[in-house]
Short mmCIF file of C-alpha atoms in Angstrom, two decimals:
data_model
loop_
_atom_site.label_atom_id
_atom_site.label_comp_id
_atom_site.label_asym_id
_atom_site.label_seq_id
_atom_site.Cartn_x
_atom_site.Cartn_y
_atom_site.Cartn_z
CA UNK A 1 9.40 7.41 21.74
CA UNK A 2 11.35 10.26 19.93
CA UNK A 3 9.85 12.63 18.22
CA UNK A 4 10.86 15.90 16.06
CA UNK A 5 9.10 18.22 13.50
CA UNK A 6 10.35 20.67 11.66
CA UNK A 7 10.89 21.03 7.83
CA UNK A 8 13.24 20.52 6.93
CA UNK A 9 15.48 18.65 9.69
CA UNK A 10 18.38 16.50 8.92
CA UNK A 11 17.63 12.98 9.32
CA UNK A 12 20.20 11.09 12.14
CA UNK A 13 22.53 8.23 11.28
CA UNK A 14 20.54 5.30 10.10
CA UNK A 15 21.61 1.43 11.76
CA UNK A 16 20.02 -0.62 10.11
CA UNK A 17 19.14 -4.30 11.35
CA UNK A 18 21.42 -7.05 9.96
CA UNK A 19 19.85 -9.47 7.88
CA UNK A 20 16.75 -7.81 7.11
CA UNK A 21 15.51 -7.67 3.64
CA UNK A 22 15.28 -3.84 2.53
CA UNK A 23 12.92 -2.44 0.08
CA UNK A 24 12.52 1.03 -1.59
CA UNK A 25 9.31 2.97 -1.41
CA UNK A 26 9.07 5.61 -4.62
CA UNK A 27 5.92 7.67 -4.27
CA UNK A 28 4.62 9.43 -7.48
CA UNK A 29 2.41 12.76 -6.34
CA UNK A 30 0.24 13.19 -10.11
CA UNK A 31 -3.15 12.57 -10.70
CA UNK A 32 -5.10 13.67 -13.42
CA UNK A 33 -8.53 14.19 -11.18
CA UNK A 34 -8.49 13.52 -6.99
CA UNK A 35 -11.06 11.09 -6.29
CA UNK A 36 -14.04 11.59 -4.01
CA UNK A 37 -12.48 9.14 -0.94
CA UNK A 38 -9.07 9.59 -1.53
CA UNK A 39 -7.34 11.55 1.29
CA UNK A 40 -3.12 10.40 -0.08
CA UNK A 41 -0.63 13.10 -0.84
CA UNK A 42 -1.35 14.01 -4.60
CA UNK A 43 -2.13 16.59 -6.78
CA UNK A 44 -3.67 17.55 -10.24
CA UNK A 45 -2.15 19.64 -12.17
CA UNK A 46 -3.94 22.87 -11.23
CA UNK A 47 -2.31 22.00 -7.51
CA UNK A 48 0.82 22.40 -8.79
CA UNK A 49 2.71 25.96 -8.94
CA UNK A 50 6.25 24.43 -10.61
CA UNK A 51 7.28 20.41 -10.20
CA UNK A 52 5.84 18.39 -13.52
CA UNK A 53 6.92 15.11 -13.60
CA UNK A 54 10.64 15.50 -15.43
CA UNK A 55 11.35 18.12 -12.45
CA UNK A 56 10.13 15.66 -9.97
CA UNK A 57 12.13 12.60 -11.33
CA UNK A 58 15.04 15.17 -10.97
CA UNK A 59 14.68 15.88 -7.41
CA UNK A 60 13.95 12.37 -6.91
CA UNK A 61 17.43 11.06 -8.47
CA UNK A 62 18.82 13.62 -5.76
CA UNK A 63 17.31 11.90 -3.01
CA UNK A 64 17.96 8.79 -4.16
CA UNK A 65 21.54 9.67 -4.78
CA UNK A 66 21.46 11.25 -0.75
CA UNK A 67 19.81 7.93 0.81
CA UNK A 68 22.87 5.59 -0.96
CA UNK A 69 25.29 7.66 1.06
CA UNK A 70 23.25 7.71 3.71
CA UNK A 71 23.24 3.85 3.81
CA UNK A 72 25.75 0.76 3.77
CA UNK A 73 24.69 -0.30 0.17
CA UNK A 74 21.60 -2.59 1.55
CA UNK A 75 20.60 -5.22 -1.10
CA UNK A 76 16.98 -4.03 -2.17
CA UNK A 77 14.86 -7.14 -2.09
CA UNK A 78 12.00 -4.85 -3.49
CA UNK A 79 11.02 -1.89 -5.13
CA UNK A 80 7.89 -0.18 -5.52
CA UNK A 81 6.52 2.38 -7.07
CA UNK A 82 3.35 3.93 -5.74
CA UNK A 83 0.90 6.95 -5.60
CA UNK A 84 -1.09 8.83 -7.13
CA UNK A 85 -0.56 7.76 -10.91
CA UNK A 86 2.63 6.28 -11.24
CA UNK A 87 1.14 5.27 -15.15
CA UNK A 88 0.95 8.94 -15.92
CA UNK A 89 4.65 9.45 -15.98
CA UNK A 90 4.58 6.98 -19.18
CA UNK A 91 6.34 3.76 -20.35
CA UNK A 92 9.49 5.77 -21.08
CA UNK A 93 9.46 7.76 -17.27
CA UNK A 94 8.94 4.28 -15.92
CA UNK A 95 12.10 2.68 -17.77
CA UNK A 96 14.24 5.83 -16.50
CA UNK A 97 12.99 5.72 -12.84
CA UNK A 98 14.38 2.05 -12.59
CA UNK A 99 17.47 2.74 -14.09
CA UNK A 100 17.38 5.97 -11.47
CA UNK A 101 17.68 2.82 -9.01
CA UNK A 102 20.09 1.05 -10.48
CA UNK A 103 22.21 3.79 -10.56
CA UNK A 104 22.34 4.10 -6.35
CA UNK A 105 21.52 0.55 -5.35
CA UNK A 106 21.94 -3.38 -5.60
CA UNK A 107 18.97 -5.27 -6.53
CA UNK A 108 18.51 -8.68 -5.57
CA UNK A 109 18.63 -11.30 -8.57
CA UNK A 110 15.41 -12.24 -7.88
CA UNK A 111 13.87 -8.78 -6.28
CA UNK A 112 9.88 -7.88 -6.80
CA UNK A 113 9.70 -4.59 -8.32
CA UNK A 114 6.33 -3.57 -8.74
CA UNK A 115 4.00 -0.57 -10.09
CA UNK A 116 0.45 0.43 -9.45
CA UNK A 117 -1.31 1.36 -12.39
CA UNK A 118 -4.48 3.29 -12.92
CA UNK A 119 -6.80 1.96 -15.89
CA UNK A 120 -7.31 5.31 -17.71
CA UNK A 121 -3.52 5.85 -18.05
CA UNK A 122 -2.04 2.34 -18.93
CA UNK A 123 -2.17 0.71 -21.97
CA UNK A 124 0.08 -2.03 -23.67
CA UNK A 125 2.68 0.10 -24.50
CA UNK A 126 2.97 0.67 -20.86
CA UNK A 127 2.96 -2.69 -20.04
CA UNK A 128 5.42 -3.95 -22.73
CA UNK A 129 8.29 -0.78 -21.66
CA UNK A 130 7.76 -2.05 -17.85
CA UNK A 131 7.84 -5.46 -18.13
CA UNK A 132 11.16 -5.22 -20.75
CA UNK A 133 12.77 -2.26 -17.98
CA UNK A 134 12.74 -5.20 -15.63
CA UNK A 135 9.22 -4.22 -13.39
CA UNK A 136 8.07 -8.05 -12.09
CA UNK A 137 4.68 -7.22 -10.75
CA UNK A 138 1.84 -4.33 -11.55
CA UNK A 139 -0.78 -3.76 -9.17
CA UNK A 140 -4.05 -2.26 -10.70
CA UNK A 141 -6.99 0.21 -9.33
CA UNK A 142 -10.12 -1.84 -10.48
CA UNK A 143 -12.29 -0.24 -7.43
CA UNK A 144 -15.25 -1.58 -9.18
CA UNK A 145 -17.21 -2.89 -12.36
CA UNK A 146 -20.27 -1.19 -11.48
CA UNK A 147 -20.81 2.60 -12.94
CA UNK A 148 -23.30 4.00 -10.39
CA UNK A 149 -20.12 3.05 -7.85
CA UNK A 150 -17.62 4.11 -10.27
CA UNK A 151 -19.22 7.42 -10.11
CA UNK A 152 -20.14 7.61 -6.74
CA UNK A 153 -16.09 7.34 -6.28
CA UNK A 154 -15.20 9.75 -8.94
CA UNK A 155 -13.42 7.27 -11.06
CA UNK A 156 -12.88 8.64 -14.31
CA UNK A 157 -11.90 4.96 -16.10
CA UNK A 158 -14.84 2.80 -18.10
CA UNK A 159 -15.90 -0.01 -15.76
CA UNK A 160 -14.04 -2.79 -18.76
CA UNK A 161 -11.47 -1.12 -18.39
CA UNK A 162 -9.76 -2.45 -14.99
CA UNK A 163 -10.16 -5.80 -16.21
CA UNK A 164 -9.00 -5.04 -19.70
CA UNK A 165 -6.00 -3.52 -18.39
CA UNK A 166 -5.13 -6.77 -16.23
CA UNK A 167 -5.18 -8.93 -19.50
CA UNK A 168 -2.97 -6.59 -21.35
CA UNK A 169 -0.29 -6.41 -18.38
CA UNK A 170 -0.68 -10.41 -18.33
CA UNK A 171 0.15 -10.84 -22.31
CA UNK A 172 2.92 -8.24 -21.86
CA UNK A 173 4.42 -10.89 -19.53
CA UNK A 174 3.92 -9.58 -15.83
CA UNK A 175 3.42 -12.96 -14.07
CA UNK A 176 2.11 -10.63 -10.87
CA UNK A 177 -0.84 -8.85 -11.52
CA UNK A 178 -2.99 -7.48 -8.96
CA UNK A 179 -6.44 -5.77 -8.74
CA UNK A 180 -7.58 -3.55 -5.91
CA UNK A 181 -11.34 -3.36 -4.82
CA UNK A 182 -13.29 -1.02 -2.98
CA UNK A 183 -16.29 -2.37 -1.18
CA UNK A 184 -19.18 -0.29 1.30
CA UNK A 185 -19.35 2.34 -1.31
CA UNK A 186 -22.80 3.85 -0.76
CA UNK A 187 -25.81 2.58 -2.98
CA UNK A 188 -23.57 -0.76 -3.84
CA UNK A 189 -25.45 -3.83 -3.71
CA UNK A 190 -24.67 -7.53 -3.46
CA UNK A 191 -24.83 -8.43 -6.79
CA UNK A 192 -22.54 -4.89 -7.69
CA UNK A 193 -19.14 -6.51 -5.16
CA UNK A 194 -19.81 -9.75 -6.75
CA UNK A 195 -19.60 -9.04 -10.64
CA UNK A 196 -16.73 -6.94 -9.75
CA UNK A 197 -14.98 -10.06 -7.57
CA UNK A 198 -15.84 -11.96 -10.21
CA UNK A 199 -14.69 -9.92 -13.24
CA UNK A 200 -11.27 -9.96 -11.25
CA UNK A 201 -11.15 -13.44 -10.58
CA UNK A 202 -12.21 -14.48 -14.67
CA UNK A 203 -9.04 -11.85 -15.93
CA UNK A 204 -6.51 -14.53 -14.18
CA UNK A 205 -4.37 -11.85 -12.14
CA UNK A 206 -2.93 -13.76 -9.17
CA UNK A 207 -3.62 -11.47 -6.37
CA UNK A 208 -6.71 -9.18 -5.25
CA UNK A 209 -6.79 -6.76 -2.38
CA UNK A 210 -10.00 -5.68 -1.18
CA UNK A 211 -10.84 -2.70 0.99
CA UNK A 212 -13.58 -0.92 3.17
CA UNK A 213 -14.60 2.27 2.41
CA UNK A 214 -13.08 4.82 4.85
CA UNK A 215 -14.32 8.14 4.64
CA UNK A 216 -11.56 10.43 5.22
CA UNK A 217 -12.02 13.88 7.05
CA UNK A 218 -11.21 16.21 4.37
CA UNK A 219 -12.54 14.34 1.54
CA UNK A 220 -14.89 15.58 -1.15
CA UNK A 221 -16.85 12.10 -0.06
CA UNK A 222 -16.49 13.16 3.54
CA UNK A 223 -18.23 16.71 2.46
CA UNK A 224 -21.14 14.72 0.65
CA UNK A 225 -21.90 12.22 3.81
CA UNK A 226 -21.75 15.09 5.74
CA UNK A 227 -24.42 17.54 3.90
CA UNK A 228 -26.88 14.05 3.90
CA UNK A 229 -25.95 13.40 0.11
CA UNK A 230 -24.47 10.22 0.64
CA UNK A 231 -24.85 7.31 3.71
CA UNK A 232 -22.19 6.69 5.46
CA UNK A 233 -20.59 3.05 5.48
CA UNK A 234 -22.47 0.92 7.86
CA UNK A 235 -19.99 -1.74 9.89
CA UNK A 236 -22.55 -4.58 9.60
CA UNK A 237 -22.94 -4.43 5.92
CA UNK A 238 -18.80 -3.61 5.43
CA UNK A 239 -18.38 -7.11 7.66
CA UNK A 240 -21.21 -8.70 5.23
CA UNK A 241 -19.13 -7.89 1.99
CA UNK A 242 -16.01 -8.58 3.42
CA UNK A 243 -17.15 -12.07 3.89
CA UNK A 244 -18.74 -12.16 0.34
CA UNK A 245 -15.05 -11.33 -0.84
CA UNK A 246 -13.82 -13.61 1.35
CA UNK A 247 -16.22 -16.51 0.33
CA UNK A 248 -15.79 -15.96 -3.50
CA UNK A 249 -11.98 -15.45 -4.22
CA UNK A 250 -11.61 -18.86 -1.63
CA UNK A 251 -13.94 -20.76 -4.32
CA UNK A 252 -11.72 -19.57 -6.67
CA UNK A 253 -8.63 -20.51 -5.34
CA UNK A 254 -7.18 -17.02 -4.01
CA UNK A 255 -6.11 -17.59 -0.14
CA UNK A 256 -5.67 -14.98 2.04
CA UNK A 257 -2.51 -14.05 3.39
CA UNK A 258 -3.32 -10.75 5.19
CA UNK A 259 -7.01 -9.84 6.31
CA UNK A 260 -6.96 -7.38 3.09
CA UNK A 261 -5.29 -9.40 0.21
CA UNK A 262 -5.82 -12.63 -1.54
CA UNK A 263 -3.07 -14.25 -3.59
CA UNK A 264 -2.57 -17.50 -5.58
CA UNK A 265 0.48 -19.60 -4.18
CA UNK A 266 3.24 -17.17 -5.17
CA UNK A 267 1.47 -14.24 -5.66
CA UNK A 268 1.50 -12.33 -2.82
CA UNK A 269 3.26 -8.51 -2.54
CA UNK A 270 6.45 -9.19 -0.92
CA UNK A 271 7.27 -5.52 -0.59
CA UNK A 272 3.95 -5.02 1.64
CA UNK A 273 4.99 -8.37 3.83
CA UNK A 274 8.27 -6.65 4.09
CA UNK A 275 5.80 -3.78 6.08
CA UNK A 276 3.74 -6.14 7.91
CA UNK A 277 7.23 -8.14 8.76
CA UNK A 278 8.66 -5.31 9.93
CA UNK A 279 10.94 -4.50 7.35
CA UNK A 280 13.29 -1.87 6.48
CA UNK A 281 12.77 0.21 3.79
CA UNK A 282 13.45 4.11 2.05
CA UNK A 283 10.75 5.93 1.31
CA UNK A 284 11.74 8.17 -1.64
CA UNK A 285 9.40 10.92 -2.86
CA UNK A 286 7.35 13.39 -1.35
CA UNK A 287 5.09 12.85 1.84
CA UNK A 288 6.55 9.49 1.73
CA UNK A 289 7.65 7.48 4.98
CA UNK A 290 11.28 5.19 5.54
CA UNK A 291 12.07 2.95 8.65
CA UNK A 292 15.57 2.18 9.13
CA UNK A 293 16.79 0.06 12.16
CA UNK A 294 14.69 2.38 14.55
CA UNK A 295 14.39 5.41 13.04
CA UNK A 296 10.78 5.55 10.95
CA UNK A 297 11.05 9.29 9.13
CA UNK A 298 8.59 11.32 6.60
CA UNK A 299 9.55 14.00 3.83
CA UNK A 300 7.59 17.05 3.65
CA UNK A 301 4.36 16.39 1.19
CA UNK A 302 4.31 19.23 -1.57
CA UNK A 303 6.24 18.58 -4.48
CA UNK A 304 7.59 22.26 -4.90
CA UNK A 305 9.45 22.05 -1.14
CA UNK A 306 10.34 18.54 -1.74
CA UNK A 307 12.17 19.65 -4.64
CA UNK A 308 13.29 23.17 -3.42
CA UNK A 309 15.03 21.21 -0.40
CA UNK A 310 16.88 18.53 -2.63
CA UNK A 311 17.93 21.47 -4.88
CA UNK A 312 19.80 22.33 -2.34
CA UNK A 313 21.21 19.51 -1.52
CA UNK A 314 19.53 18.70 1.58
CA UNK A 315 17.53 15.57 2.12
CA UNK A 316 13.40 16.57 2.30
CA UNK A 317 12.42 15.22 6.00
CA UNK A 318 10.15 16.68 7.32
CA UNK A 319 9.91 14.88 10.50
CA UNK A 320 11.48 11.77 12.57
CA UNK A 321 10.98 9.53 15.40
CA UNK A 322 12.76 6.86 17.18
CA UNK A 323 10.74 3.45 18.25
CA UNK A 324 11.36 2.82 21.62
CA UNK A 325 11.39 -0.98 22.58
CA UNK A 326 7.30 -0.42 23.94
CA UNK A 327 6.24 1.08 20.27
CA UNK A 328 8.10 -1.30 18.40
CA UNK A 329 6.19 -4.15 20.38
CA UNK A 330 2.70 -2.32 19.68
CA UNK A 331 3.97 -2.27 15.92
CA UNK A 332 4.97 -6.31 16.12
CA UNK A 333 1.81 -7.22 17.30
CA UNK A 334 -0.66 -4.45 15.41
CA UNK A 335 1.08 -5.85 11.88
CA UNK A 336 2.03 -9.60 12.03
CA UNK A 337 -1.82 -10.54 13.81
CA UNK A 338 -3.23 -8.69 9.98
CA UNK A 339 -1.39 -12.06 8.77
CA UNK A 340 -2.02 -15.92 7.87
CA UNK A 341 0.94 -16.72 9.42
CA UNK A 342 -0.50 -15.41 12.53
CA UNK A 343 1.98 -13.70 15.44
CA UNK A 344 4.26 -15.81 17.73
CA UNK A 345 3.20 -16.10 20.55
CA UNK A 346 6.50 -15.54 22.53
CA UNK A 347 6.50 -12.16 21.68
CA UNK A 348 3.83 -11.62 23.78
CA UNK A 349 4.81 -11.05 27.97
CA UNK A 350 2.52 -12.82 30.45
CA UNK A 351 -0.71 -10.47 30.54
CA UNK A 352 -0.69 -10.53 26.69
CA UNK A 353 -0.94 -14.18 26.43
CA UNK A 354 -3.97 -14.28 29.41
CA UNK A 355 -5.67 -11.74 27.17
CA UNK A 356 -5.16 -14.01 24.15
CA UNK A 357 -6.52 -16.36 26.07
CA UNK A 358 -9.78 -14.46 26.66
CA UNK A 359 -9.70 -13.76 22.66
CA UNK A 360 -9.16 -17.42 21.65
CA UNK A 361 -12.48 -18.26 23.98
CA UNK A 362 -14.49 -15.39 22.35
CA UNK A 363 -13.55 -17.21 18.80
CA UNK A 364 -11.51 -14.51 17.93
CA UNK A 365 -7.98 -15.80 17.64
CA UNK A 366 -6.98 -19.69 16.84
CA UNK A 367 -3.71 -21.21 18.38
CA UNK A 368 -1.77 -23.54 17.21
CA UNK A 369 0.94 -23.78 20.45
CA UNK A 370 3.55 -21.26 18.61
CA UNK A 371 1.47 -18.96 16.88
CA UNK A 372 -1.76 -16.51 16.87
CA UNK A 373 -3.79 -16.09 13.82
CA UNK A 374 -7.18 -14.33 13.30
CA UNK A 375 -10.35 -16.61 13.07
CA UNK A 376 -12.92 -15.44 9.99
CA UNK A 377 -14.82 -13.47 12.98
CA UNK A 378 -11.31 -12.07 14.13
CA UNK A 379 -10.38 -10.63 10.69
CA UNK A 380 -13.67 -8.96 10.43
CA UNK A 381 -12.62 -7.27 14.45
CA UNK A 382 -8.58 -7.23 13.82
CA UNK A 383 -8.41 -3.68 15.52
CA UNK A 384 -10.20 -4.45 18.44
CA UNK A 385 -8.28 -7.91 18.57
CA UNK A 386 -5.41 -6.01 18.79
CA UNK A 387 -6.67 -3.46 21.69
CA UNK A 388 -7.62 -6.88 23.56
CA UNK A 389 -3.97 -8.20 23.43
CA UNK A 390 -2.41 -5.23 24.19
CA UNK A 391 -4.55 -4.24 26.88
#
């Protein structure tokens, strides 16, 4: 593997894979407060010298306007639009950022174009200018319904809120709606991951993703666990409420499709499969990541050098690498085991499959002949499943 750093370096020339579907990654850097866990590239407003959001969706038509000529005019099959806040920029930011798109690139007839959405900054009117602009699918930071955990993350929204938000996206007409939950978050109980599965499940969205509690090195939360003010997650009780979450959204009909999500038939993220697939895609913004043909690439992560480089004409990569056969394996079998659909087994060479062997016998992987997928004990041990295979 390839690898350069250096800010800002021009990117080489792309090749992307025939008949791949291509999607396009637009990361939005505002938040109004940084929560407690959160370790993504954002910023509040005191963070930021120069770029508000009208000079970042100007630098980002630039770099939109760079990738199309950088590229031969790939179809996007999906589009989303991620962060930080994307809902701070407003139901009239949102229209103009897909019509940004539009402007450089194809989309499919029937592409996914999604937003997340945070509860404190989207209302109807948000909901009614995305779903008219042509946005299919919203995806919605619920975390949880309880307050002590609500606070405890530094979520600034009401915990009614979430699921309020989720019915007003649904009677605005998104027929995708997502909710995201946090569990492990210390001094959560039971009962608290329940009401808040629950409380998703009763809204009607057609897809929930549910995730541990990492604590980041750098964090405010990260600070706290370390002065004693907060526990840190323990794995025993993170594999308990994963299989609580598991349990409930299968009662209700929600199957999982990836050891993280949950979907109705139809409802799951195509963009993210497109990742776990091992998709192409263009990663627009800043401190966000493409992958084209070989190439994966990241552009440098403040707002006011992603901008100052794009003001100059020059595309804002920071870095680059090229995959070599061996860490595009790794990649293959890291990302498609995370899924239902398990990984094909003649990807793997002849010590893999003796290994999978071993992890089929320890219940940790089922066969079916063709494929590998992850048992209920394997998804709660993916990583080490994947260590195991790949020896």
């Amino acid at each position: 593997m390839t690898l350069r750093e250096a800010t800002p370096v021009e990117l080489p020339a792309l090749d992307p894979t025939p008949d791949q579907p291509f999607g396009l990654y637009l990361h939005v850097p505002f938040c109004i407060t940084r929560c407690g866990y959160c370790d993504f590239n954002t910023y509040t407003p005191a963070e930021l010298g120069g770029v508000n959001p009208d000079a970042w969706m100007q630098a980002l038509a630039k770099e939109l306007e760079l990738a199309a000529a950088r590229l031969p005019a790939p179809t996007l099959s999906t589009v989303f639009v991620g962060g930080g806040t994307p809902s701070l920029l407003g139901g009239r930011r949102m229209v103009t950022l897909l019509e940004m798109v539009r402007d450089h690139f194809v989309l499919a007839p029937d592409a996914e174009v999604t937003t997340e959405a945070n509860p404190e900054s989207a209302w109807p009117d948000f909901f009614d200018a995305t779903r008219a602009a042509g946005y299919t699918r919203v995806s919605l930071g619920m975390q949880s319904v309880s307050p002590r955990v609500l606070g405890v993350l530094d979520r600034i929204h009401t915990p009614n809120r979430s699921a309020d938000c989720a019915r007003e996206a649904l009677v605005a007409g998104f027929e995708h709606v997502s909710l995201d939950l946090i569990y492990g978050t210390p001094g959560e109980s039971d009962d608290d991951l329940l009401r808040s599965v629950d409380t998703a499940v009763e809204t009607g969205v057609d897809h929930v993703s549910a995730y541990a509690l990492v604590v980041e090195e750098g964090t405010a939360l990260a600070r706290r666990v370390r002065r004693g003010e907060l526990a840190a997650p323990d794995d025993d009780v993170l594999a308990h409420r994963y299989e609580l979450v598991d349990a409930r959204l299968s009662e209700a009909g929600m199957t999982w499709y990836e050891v993280s999500n949950w979907s109705r038939p139809g409802g799951e993220c195509r963009h993210n499969l497109g990742y776990w697939n091992g998709g192409q895609w263009w990663g627009a913004g800043p401190g966000a990541h493409g992958y084209v043909g070989v190439t994966r690439w990241w552009n440098v992560k403040h707002p006011n050098a992603y901008a100052e480089s794009l003001a100059a004409d020059a595309l804002p990569v920071q870095g680059f690498e090229g995959l070599d056969p061996a860490a595009r394996h790794t990649e293959e079998v890291l990302l498609k085991i995370r899924l239902r659909q398990g990984l094909p087994v003649n990807v793997l060479d002849a010590a893999e499959r003796e290994r999978a062997r071993t992890a089929i016998a320890d219940g940790l992987l089922a066969s079916d002949g063709d494929r590998l997928v992850l048992t209920p004990r394997g998804r709660l041990l993916a990583d080490a499943v994947v260590r195991t295979l790949l020896g």
